[in-house]
Short mmCIF file of C-alpha atoms and ligand atoms in Angstrom, two decimals:
data_model
loop_
_atom_site.label_atom_id
_atom_site.label_comp_id
_atom_site.label_asym_id
_atom_site.label_seq_id
_atom_site.Cartn_x
_atom_site.Cartn_y
_atom_site.Cartn_z
CA LYS U 1 24.21 17.00 15.27
CA GLY U 2 21.62 14.20 14.83
CA GLU U 3 21.52 13.38 18.46
CA GLU U 4 21.35 16.86 19.45
CA LEU U 5 18.38 17.36 17.23
CA ILE U 6 16.64 14.40 18.75
CA GLU U 7 17.35 15.97 22.34
CA ARG U 8 16.05 19.21 21.35
CA LEU U 9 12.88 17.59 19.90
CA TYR U 10 12.26 15.53 22.96
CA TYR U 11 12.22 18.68 25.23
CA ALA U 12 10.10 20.58 22.73
CA ILE U 13 7.69 17.88 22.59
CA LYS U 14 7.52 17.32 26.20
CA LYS U 15 6.90 21.05 26.73
CA GLN U 16 3.36 20.25 25.17
CA LEU U 17 2.26 17.60 27.31
CA HIS U 18 -0.49 18.00 30.01
CA HIS U 19 -0.69 16.73 33.43
CA LYS U 20 -0.39 12.97 33.66
CA GLU U 21 0.87 12.47 30.31
CA THR U 22 4.04 11.07 29.47
CA MET U 23 6.51 10.52 26.59
CA ALA U 24 9.62 8.54 25.76
CA HIS U 25 12.18 8.60 23.05
CA TYR U 26 12.24 4.92 21.63
CA GLU U 27 14.78 4.77 18.68
CA LYS U 28 15.97 6.82 15.76
CA ALA U 29 13.51 9.63 15.45
CA ASP U 30 10.55 7.86 16.94
CA PHE U 31 8.77 9.02 20.29
CA GLY U 32 6.07 7.33 21.89
CA LEU U 33 3.54 9.70 23.61
CA LEU U 34 0.71 8.57 26.20
CA LEU U 35 -1.98 11.41 25.94
CA ILE U 36 -5.23 11.86 27.41
CA TYR U 37 -8.36 12.51 24.99
CA THR U 38 -11.92 12.32 24.83
CA ASP U 39 -12.60 12.15 20.97
CA GLU U 40 -10.49 11.58 17.89
CA LEU U 41 -11.15 14.77 16.33
CA GLU U 42 -10.12 16.81 19.46
CA LEU U 43 -7.08 14.69 19.54
CA ALA U 44 -6.50 15.11 15.64
CA SER U 45 -6.71 19.06 16.08
CA ARG U 46 -4.31 18.86 19.05
CA LEU U 47 -1.64 16.77 17.18
CA GLU U 48 -1.99 19.30 14.30
CA GLY U 49 -1.33 22.09 16.61
CA MET U 50 1.65 20.08 17.93
CA ILE U 51 3.22 19.80 14.48
CA GLN U 52 2.83 23.49 13.87
CA THR U 53 4.57 24.35 17.18
CA LEU U 54 7.24 21.99 16.60
CA GLU U 55 7.99 23.42 12.98
CA GLY U 56 8.09 26.92 14.61
CA VAL U 57 10.62 25.80 17.02
CA PHE U 58 13.03 24.31 14.25
CA PRO U 59 12.25 27.23 11.53
CA ASN U 60 15.54 26.48 9.77
CA ILE U 61 15.36 22.70 9.43
CA LYS U 62 12.81 21.06 6.97
CA LEU U 63 11.33 18.25 9.68
CA LYS U 64 8.38 16.22 8.67
CA PHE U 65 6.46 15.09 11.63
CA ARG U 66 3.80 12.20 11.47
CA PHE U 67 1.53 10.56 14.04
CA GLY U 68 0.23 6.96 14.27
CA VAL U 69 -2.44 6.74 17.08
CA CYS U 70 -3.53 3.61 18.96
CA GLU U 71 -6.33 3.97 21.62
CA VAL U 72 -5.76 2.33 24.88
CA GLU U 73 -8.98 0.64 25.69
CA ASN U 74 -7.80 -1.56 28.43
CA ALA U 75 -5.35 -0.36 31.12
CA SER U 76 -3.95 -3.74 31.21
CA ALA U 77 -2.81 -3.93 27.48
CA ASP U 78 0.50 -4.49 26.46
CA VAL U 79 2.42 -1.21 26.06
CA GLU U 80 4.86 -2.73 23.54
CA GLU U 81 2.13 -3.97 21.33
CA LEU U 82 0.05 -0.63 21.66
CA TYR U 83 3.19 1.33 20.52
CA ASN U 84 3.69 -0.92 17.74
CA ASN U 85 0.06 -0.61 16.50
CA ALA U 86 0.64 3.31 16.53
CA VAL U 87 3.84 2.60 14.42
CA LEU U 88 2.00 0.29 12.09
CA ALA U 89 -0.79 3.00 11.57
CA ARG U 90 1.95 5.64 11.04
CA GLU U 91 3.73 3.45 8.36
CA ILE U 92 0.57 3.10 6.36
CA LEU U 93 0.61 6.77 5.90
CA GLY U 94 3.76 6.52 3.83
CA ASN U 95 4.47 9.41 2.16
CA ASP U 96 0.79 11.03 2.03
CA GLU U 97 0.06 14.52 2.63
CA GLN U 98 -1.86 13.35 5.67
CA ASN U 99 0.30 13.22 8.95
CA ILE U 100 -2.13 11.59 11.37
CA ALA U 101 -3.42 8.07 11.21
CA PHE U 102 -5.60 6.03 13.69
CA PHE U 103 -4.92 2.22 14.19
CA ASP U 104 -7.84 -0.09 13.05
CA GLU U 105 -8.46 -3.72 13.29
CA ALA U 106 -7.81 -4.09 9.42
CA MET U 107 -4.33 -3.06 10.07
CA SER U 108 -3.82 -5.53 12.77
CA LYS U 109 -5.44 -8.28 10.49
CA GLN U 110 -2.99 -7.28 7.79
CA ARG U 111 -0.05 -7.48 10.36
CA ILE U 112 -0.99 -11.05 11.61
CA TRP U 113 -1.11 -12.03 7.80
CA GLU U 114 2.33 -10.61 7.32
CA ARG U 115 3.49 -12.28 10.01
CA LYS U 116 1.89 -15.70 8.94
CA VAL U 117 3.43 -15.18 5.69
CA GLU U 118 6.98 -14.68 7.06
CA ASP U 119 6.68 -17.61 9.21
CA ASP U 120 5.59 -19.78 6.33
CA MET U 121 7.66 -18.77 3.55
CA GLU U 122 10.79 -20.52 3.89
CA ARG U 123 8.85 -23.86 4.63
CA ALA U 124 6.59 -23.30 1.63
CA LEU U 125 9.44 -22.73 -0.74
CA ASN U 126 11.10 -25.98 0.41
CA ASN U 127 7.67 -27.84 0.30
CA ARG U 128 7.05 -26.68 -3.25
CA GLU U 129 3.92 -24.89 -2.16
CA PHE U 130 4.73 -22.11 -4.80
CA GLN U 131 3.75 -23.33 -8.18
CA VAL U 132 4.53 -21.86 -11.71
CA TYR U 133 1.31 -21.11 -13.63
CA LEU U 134 1.53 -19.94 -17.30
CA GLN U 135 -0.55 -17.64 -18.98
CA PRO U 136 -0.38 -17.85 -23.09
CA LYS U 137 0.11 -14.87 -25.32
CA PHE U 138 -1.23 -15.13 -28.71
CA SER U 139 -0.31 -13.59 -31.98
CA THR U 140 -2.66 -11.14 -33.37
CA GLY U 141 -3.90 -12.03 -36.95
CA GLU U 142 -3.35 -15.80 -36.85
CA GLU U 143 -3.91 -15.91 -33.32
CA LEU U 144 -1.22 -18.61 -32.60
CA LEU U 145 0.58 -19.32 -29.36
CA GLY U 146 3.46 -16.88 -29.23
CA GLY U 147 4.73 -17.00 -25.94
CA ALA U 148 3.70 -17.43 -22.10
CA GLU U 149 4.38 -15.47 -18.91
CA ALA U 150 5.15 -17.38 -15.66
CA LEU U 151 3.09 -16.15 -12.62
CA VAL U 152 3.53 -17.25 -9.20
CA ARG U 153 0.63 -19.25 -7.11
CA TRP U 154 0.89 -20.28 -3.36
CA ILE U 155 -0.94 -23.45 -2.66
CA HIS U 156 -1.04 -23.06 0.96
CA PRO U 157 -1.58 -26.23 3.09
CA THR U 158 -4.23 -24.37 5.11
CA GLU U 159 -5.03 -20.99 3.63
CA GLY U 160 -5.39 -22.83 0.12
CA PHE U 161 -4.97 -20.78 -2.88
CA VAL U 162 -3.42 -17.63 -2.08
CA PRO U 163 -3.23 -15.13 -5.17
CA PRO U 164 0.19 -13.14 -5.68
CA ASN U 165 -1.07 -9.79 -4.32
CA LYS U 166 -1.32 -10.96 -0.96
CA PHE U 167 2.35 -12.11 -0.68
CA ILE U 168 4.37 -10.46 -3.24
CA PRO U 169 4.47 -6.96 -1.65
CA ILE U 170 5.36 -8.72 1.65
CA PHE U 171 8.26 -10.59 0.16
CA GLU U 172 9.41 -7.41 -1.80
CA LYS U 173 9.74 -5.44 1.62
CA ASN U 174 11.49 -8.41 3.45
CA GLY U 175 13.66 -9.55 0.55
CA PHE U 176 12.42 -13.06 0.10
CA ILE U 177 11.35 -11.99 -3.34
CA LEU U 178 14.90 -12.65 -4.68
CA LYS U 179 14.64 -16.29 -3.57
CA LEU U 180 11.30 -16.73 -5.20
CA ASP U 181 12.03 -15.14 -8.39
CA ASP U 182 15.27 -17.30 -8.67
CA PHE U 183 12.81 -20.28 -8.05
CA MET U 184 10.53 -19.58 -10.74
CA LEU U 185 13.35 -18.75 -13.21
CA GLU U 186 14.98 -22.05 -12.46
CA GLU U 187 11.42 -24.05 -12.73
CA VAL U 188 10.84 -22.16 -16.12
CA ALA U 189 14.15 -23.05 -17.29
CA LYS U 190 13.91 -26.61 -16.07
CA GLN U 191 10.32 -26.98 -17.88
CA GLN U 192 11.74 -25.54 -21.20
CA ALA U 193 14.54 -28.01 -21.11
CA LYS U 194 12.11 -30.73 -20.43
CA TRP U 195 9.97 -29.55 -23.40
CA ILE U 196 12.87 -29.14 -25.76
CA SER U 197 14.07 -32.45 -25.12
CA GLU U 198 10.65 -33.82 -26.05
CA GLY U 199 10.80 -32.21 -29.29
CA TRP U 200 8.52 -29.45 -28.63
CA LYS U 201 9.09 -25.99 -30.66
CA VAL U 202 8.82 -24.25 -27.52
CA VAL U 203 7.86 -20.51 -27.25
CA PRO U 204 9.58 -18.02 -25.07
CA VAL U 205 8.40 -17.88 -21.42
CA SER U 206 8.65 -14.61 -19.43
CA VAL U 207 9.54 -14.38 -15.81
CA ASN U 208 8.87 -11.48 -13.55
CA ILE U 209 12.27 -9.98 -12.03
CA SER U 210 11.41 -7.93 -8.92
CA ARG U 211 12.94 -4.32 -8.62
CA ALA U 212 14.92 -5.61 -5.65
CA HIS U 213 17.15 -7.90 -7.67
CA PHE U 214 18.58 -4.88 -9.60
CA THR U 215 20.80 -3.70 -6.68
CA ARG U 216 23.22 -6.56 -7.42
CA GLU U 217 26.15 -5.88 -9.82
CA ASP U 218 26.36 -9.62 -10.66
CA LEU U 219 22.68 -9.89 -11.62
CA ALA U 220 23.23 -10.94 -15.21
CA GLU U 221 25.85 -13.56 -14.43
CA HIS U 222 23.52 -14.76 -11.70
CA ILE U 223 20.72 -15.22 -14.08
CA CYS U 224 22.93 -16.95 -16.67
CA GLY U 225 23.96 -19.29 -13.89
CA ILE U 226 20.66 -20.52 -13.13
CA VAL U 227 19.50 -20.76 -17.00
CA ASP U 228 22.57 -22.62 -17.88
CA LYS U 229 22.18 -25.35 -15.17
CA TYR U 230 19.56 -26.68 -17.76
CA GLN U 231 21.36 -25.71 -20.88
CA VAL U 232 18.35 -24.12 -22.55
CA PRO U 233 19.03 -21.40 -25.11
CA HIS U 234 18.65 -17.93 -23.64
CA ASP U 235 15.98 -16.86 -26.46
CA VAL U 236 13.32 -19.04 -24.82
CA ILE U 237 13.60 -17.04 -21.64
CA GLU U 238 12.26 -13.44 -21.33
CA LEU U 239 12.65 -11.20 -18.33
CA GLU U 240 10.10 -8.72 -17.29
CA LEU U 241 11.04 -5.75 -15.31
CA THR U 242 9.04 -2.57 -14.23
CA GLU U 243 10.03 0.77 -14.50
CA SER U 244 10.34 1.22 -10.87
CA ALA U 245 13.72 -0.50 -10.93
CA PHE U 246 14.81 2.65 -12.43
CA PHE U 247 14.54 4.40 -8.99
CA ASP U 248 17.24 2.62 -7.40
CA ASP U 249 20.55 2.22 -8.95
CA LYS U 250 20.17 3.38 -12.56
CA ASP U 251 23.92 2.37 -13.64
CA THR U 252 23.73 -0.93 -12.19
CA LEU U 253 20.24 -1.53 -13.88
CA LEU U 254 21.44 -0.15 -17.28
CA SER U 255 24.74 -2.34 -17.24
CA THR U 256 22.84 -5.47 -16.33
CA VAL U 257 20.13 -5.21 -18.93
CA LYS U 258 22.80 -4.56 -21.50
CA LYS U 259 24.62 -7.69 -20.27
CA LEU U 260 21.45 -9.81 -20.27
CA ARG U 261 20.56 -8.69 -23.87
CA GLU U 262 23.98 -9.55 -24.94
CA ALA U 263 23.75 -13.00 -23.44
CA GLY U 264 20.74 -13.45 -25.74
CA PHE U 265 17.68 -12.92 -23.41
CA ALA U 266 14.86 -10.88 -24.29
CA VAL U 267 14.12 -8.19 -21.70
CA SER U 268 10.81 -6.49 -21.66
CA MET U 269 9.34 -3.66 -19.75
CA ASP U 270 6.08 -4.61 -17.75
CA ASP U 271 3.05 -2.42 -16.98
CA PHE U 272 3.86 0.08 -19.45
CA GLY U 273 1.51 3.15 -18.72
CA ALA U 274 0.63 1.96 -15.32
CA GLY U 275 3.32 4.25 -13.59
CA TYR U 276 5.07 7.44 -14.03
CA SER U 277 8.09 8.65 -16.07
CA SER U 278 7.42 5.82 -18.63
CA LEU U 279 8.72 7.89 -21.78
CA ASN U 280 11.98 8.74 -19.81
CA SER U 281 12.65 5.19 -19.12
CA LEU U 282 12.37 4.24 -22.59
CA LYS U 283 14.66 7.01 -23.58
CA GLU U 284 17.60 5.58 -21.69
CA LEU U 285 16.88 1.92 -21.65
CA SER U 286 16.80 -0.16 -24.83
CA LEU U 287 14.65 -3.20 -24.28
CA ASP U 288 13.03 -5.88 -26.67
CA VAL U 289 9.49 -5.74 -25.67
CA LEU U 290 6.96 -3.25 -24.22
CA LYS U 291 4.27 -4.69 -22.35
CA ILE U 292 1.16 -2.26 -22.47
CA ASP U 293 -1.04 -2.18 -19.58
CA ALA U 294 -4.79 -2.78 -20.05
CA ASP U 295 -5.66 0.08 -17.70
CA PHE U 296 -5.66 2.13 -20.83
CA PHE U 297 -8.75 0.30 -21.84
CA ARG U 298 -10.59 0.47 -18.69
CA GLY U 299 -12.86 3.16 -17.47
CA THR U 300 -15.79 3.97 -20.16
CA ASP U 301 -15.17 7.83 -20.32
CA SER U 302 -11.90 7.89 -21.45
CA LEU U 303 -12.17 4.83 -23.71
CA ASP U 304 -11.25 6.86 -26.95
CA ARG U 305 -8.51 8.63 -25.52
CA GLY U 306 -6.99 5.34 -24.31
CA MET U 307 -7.07 3.91 -27.69
CA LEU U 308 -5.63 6.88 -29.20
CA ILE U 309 -2.77 6.70 -26.71
CA VAL U 310 -2.46 2.81 -27.28
CA THR U 311 -2.09 3.37 -31.07
CA GLU U 312 0.75 6.07 -30.68
CA VAL U 313 2.38 3.92 -28.07
CA ILE U 314 2.49 1.01 -30.49
CA ASN U 315 3.86 3.31 -33.05
CA LEU U 316 6.46 4.35 -30.95
CA ALA U 317 7.54 1.06 -29.77
CA LYS U 318 7.83 -0.01 -33.46
CA LYS U 319 10.04 2.86 -34.17
CA LEU U 320 12.17 1.72 -31.16
CA ASN U 321 12.31 -1.56 -32.74
CA MET U 322 10.43 -3.10 -29.78
CA LYS U 323 7.95 -5.77 -29.71
CA ILE U 324 4.58 -4.94 -28.18
CA VAL U 325 2.53 -7.15 -25.91
CA ALA U 326 -0.83 -6.02 -24.76
CA GLU U 327 -2.04 -7.68 -21.43
CA GLY U 328 -5.07 -7.79 -19.42
CA ILE U 329 -7.26 -8.12 -22.62
CA GLU U 330 -10.74 -9.25 -21.93
CA ASN U 331 -12.83 -9.18 -25.20
CA ARG U 332 -13.04 -9.34 -28.73
CA GLU U 333 -13.38 -5.77 -29.62
CA GLN U 334 -9.74 -4.93 -27.84
CA VAL U 335 -8.35 -7.89 -29.76
CA ASP U 336 -9.65 -6.55 -32.99
CA PHE U 337 -8.83 -3.11 -32.25
CA LEU U 338 -4.95 -4.44 -31.31
CA THR U 339 -4.86 -6.49 -34.32
CA GLU U 340 -5.67 -3.59 -36.55
CA GLN U 341 -2.95 -1.49 -34.76
CA GLU U 342 -0.35 -4.28 -35.47
CA CYS U 343 0.15 -5.17 -31.82
CA ASP U 344 2.35 -8.24 -31.62
CA LEU U 345 1.17 -10.34 -29.01
CA ILE U 346 -2.01 -10.46 -26.51
CA GLN U 347 -2.17 -11.92 -23.09
CA GLY U 348 -5.58 -11.74 -21.17
CA TYR U 349 -8.69 -13.50 -19.96
CA TYR U 350 -10.18 -13.23 -23.45
CA TYR U 351 -7.75 -16.15 -24.48
CA ALA U 352 -6.91 -17.70 -21.24
CA LYS U 353 -6.08 -17.39 -17.55
CA PRO U 354 -3.03 -18.28 -16.06
CA MET U 355 -3.05 -22.16 -15.90
CA PRO U 356 -0.82 -24.90 -14.06
CA LEU U 357 2.05 -26.27 -16.31
CA GLU U 358 0.25 -29.68 -17.04
CA GLU U 359 -2.77 -27.85 -18.41
CA PHE U 360 -0.56 -25.58 -20.39
CA GLU U 361 1.06 -28.53 -21.78
CA LYS U 362 -2.14 -30.55 -22.57
CA ASN U 363 -3.72 -27.53 -24.27
CA TYR U 364 -0.86 -26.17 -26.23
CA LYS U 365 1.81 -28.82 -26.77
CA ASN U 366 2.26 -30.03 -30.41
CA VAL U 367 5.32 -32.35 -31.10
P1 C2E Q 1 1.78 -8.72 -13.79
O1 C2E Q 1 3.29 -9.09 -13.82
O2 C2E Q 1 1.54 -7.31 -14.29
O3 C2E Q 1 1.07 -9.95 -14.38
C1 C2E Q 1 -0.07 -9.91 -15.14
C2 C2E Q 1 -1.42 -10.00 -14.13
O4 C2E Q 1 -2.43 -9.65 -14.65
C3 C2E Q 1 -1.51 -11.38 -13.51
O5 C2E Q 1 -1.98 -11.34 -12.07
C4 C2E Q 1 -2.61 -11.95 -14.40
O6 C2E Q 1 -3.37 -13.02 -13.80
C5 C2E Q 1 -3.45 -10.94 -14.76
N1 C2E Q 1 -4.31 -10.85 -15.80
C6 C2E Q 1 -4.04 -11.65 -16.97
N2 C2E Q 1 -4.95 -11.28 -17.92
C7 C2E Q 1 -5.90 -10.69 -17.29
C8 C2E Q 1 -7.14 -9.82 -17.86
O7 C2E Q 1 -7.47 -10.18 -18.79
N3 C2E Q 1 -7.82 -9.37 -16.88
C9 C2E Q 1 -7.36 -9.02 -15.79
N4 C2E Q 1 -8.23 -8.34 -14.78
N5 C2E Q 1 -6.22 -9.52 -15.19
C10 C2E Q 1 -5.32 -10.24 -15.92
P2 C2E Q 1 -1.47 -12.01 -11.09
O8 C2E Q 1 -1.06 -13.36 -11.42
O9 C2E Q 1 -2.43 -12.08 -9.92
O10 C2E Q 1 -0.14 -11.38 -10.68
C11 C2E Q 1 -0.12 -10.23 -10.09
C12 C2E Q 1 1.23 -9.55 -10.14
O11 C2E Q 1 2.15 -10.12 -9.15
C13 C2E Q 1 1.99 -9.69 -11.28
O12 C2E Q 1 1.52 -8.51 -12.23
C14 C2E Q 1 3.41 -9.60 -10.92
O13 C2E Q 1 3.59 -8.06 -10.70
C15 C2E Q 1 3.38 -10.17 -9.47
N6 C2E Q 1 3.98 -11.54 -9.67
C16 C2E Q 1 3.29 -12.76 -10.11
N7 C2E Q 1 4.04 -13.77 -9.99
C17 C2E Q 1 5.54 -13.06 -9.82
C18 C2E Q 1 6.81 -13.53 -9.74
O14 C2E Q 1 7.13 -14.75 -9.82
N8 C2E Q 1 7.90 -12.66 -9.39
C19 C2E Q 1 7.62 -11.40 -9.25
N9 C2E Q 1 8.59 -10.64 -8.68
N10 C2E Q 1 6.28 -10.99 -9.33
C20 C2E Q 1 5.08 -11.91 -9.61
CA1 CA Q 2 4.62 -9.52 -15.62
CA1 CA Q 3 1.94 -6.43 -16.13
#
């Protein structure tokens, strides 16, 4: 049926081509069209028209058509590359309402960067270019060190310091995040073991576990395996997950979290309030810690409403027996407000930015 549909589509599209234009079926439901046009607006409206015509040809099937456009500026350009650029533009549309996108240089820069990241990542892991930075969390009231979060940094030999938002999304797409998160967990376990052996009463350190991990059924065993190599007690390691993990295999997620908590790890929900369906995930998943996103505090107009929501979220979390960590806290007013609301821990630039292990040790170690 699928093949048949593709074939009918092919002919339906072909019917709309003008003299000297051509097309090909590439793969899956992807077609490459070589069209003649004078300006982008005119082309865009022609493509809109094509979409409507095609939808009319298949009235009983729900089809979604998207166009990525790459202009042929030079007749000797590589066709494969032009086509890939058009595909890239279309991919950037994602699930937007919009269905036509024109390729531009920024997209191509991003693609070059992605390729570089993919070429370099294995080497980087082996060469220890990825480093663990720790950002402390402080208790409200006494303002003592109460925990820390491990955040990755890439110290690239030619690019220098690369922040995570420039590579984590790429690793999440290509699966390398699995290796990187394992590395971070292992480094944290190793570090905690060392500090414990030196007599430091260590605080729990949290590690980010990307959504991609939650499809494996033996994730809990896998995590125990890494941590137990260093014989550190599980209560000094906390695992942060985002509610997006819910969108995949819910049963696996629920059973993994249960196993992890039974094994003595604290599990926290990261970025609470930044996404959607937050309350629903709290209903189904019992967790130890709720991390409230500082987004609630940003944007001046809605500050009062933000504070109201934070107050109620804290109350709710307490009723659910969860600890509350507020993150992204940048000023004293926020700290005072959160202290009043009996938030447990605060993480943010107000106290400290993420820092290398040595610096963390120098600042906070007291044997
Ligand atoms: P996240 O898990 O929500 O981490 C908190 C982010 O907020 C960190 O950004 C941190 O540096 C930043 N931050 C902390 N305090 C403040 C503040 O007061 N103001 C502002 N504006 N920002 C603050 P960072 O280190 O750039 O990490 C960004 C994201 O990358 C993290 O967000 C996390 O989603 C991801 N990430 C970082 N390391 C890892 C990792 O090892 N594994 C995985 N899976 N993701 C990671
Ligand atoms: Ca986090
Ligand atoms: Ca967060």
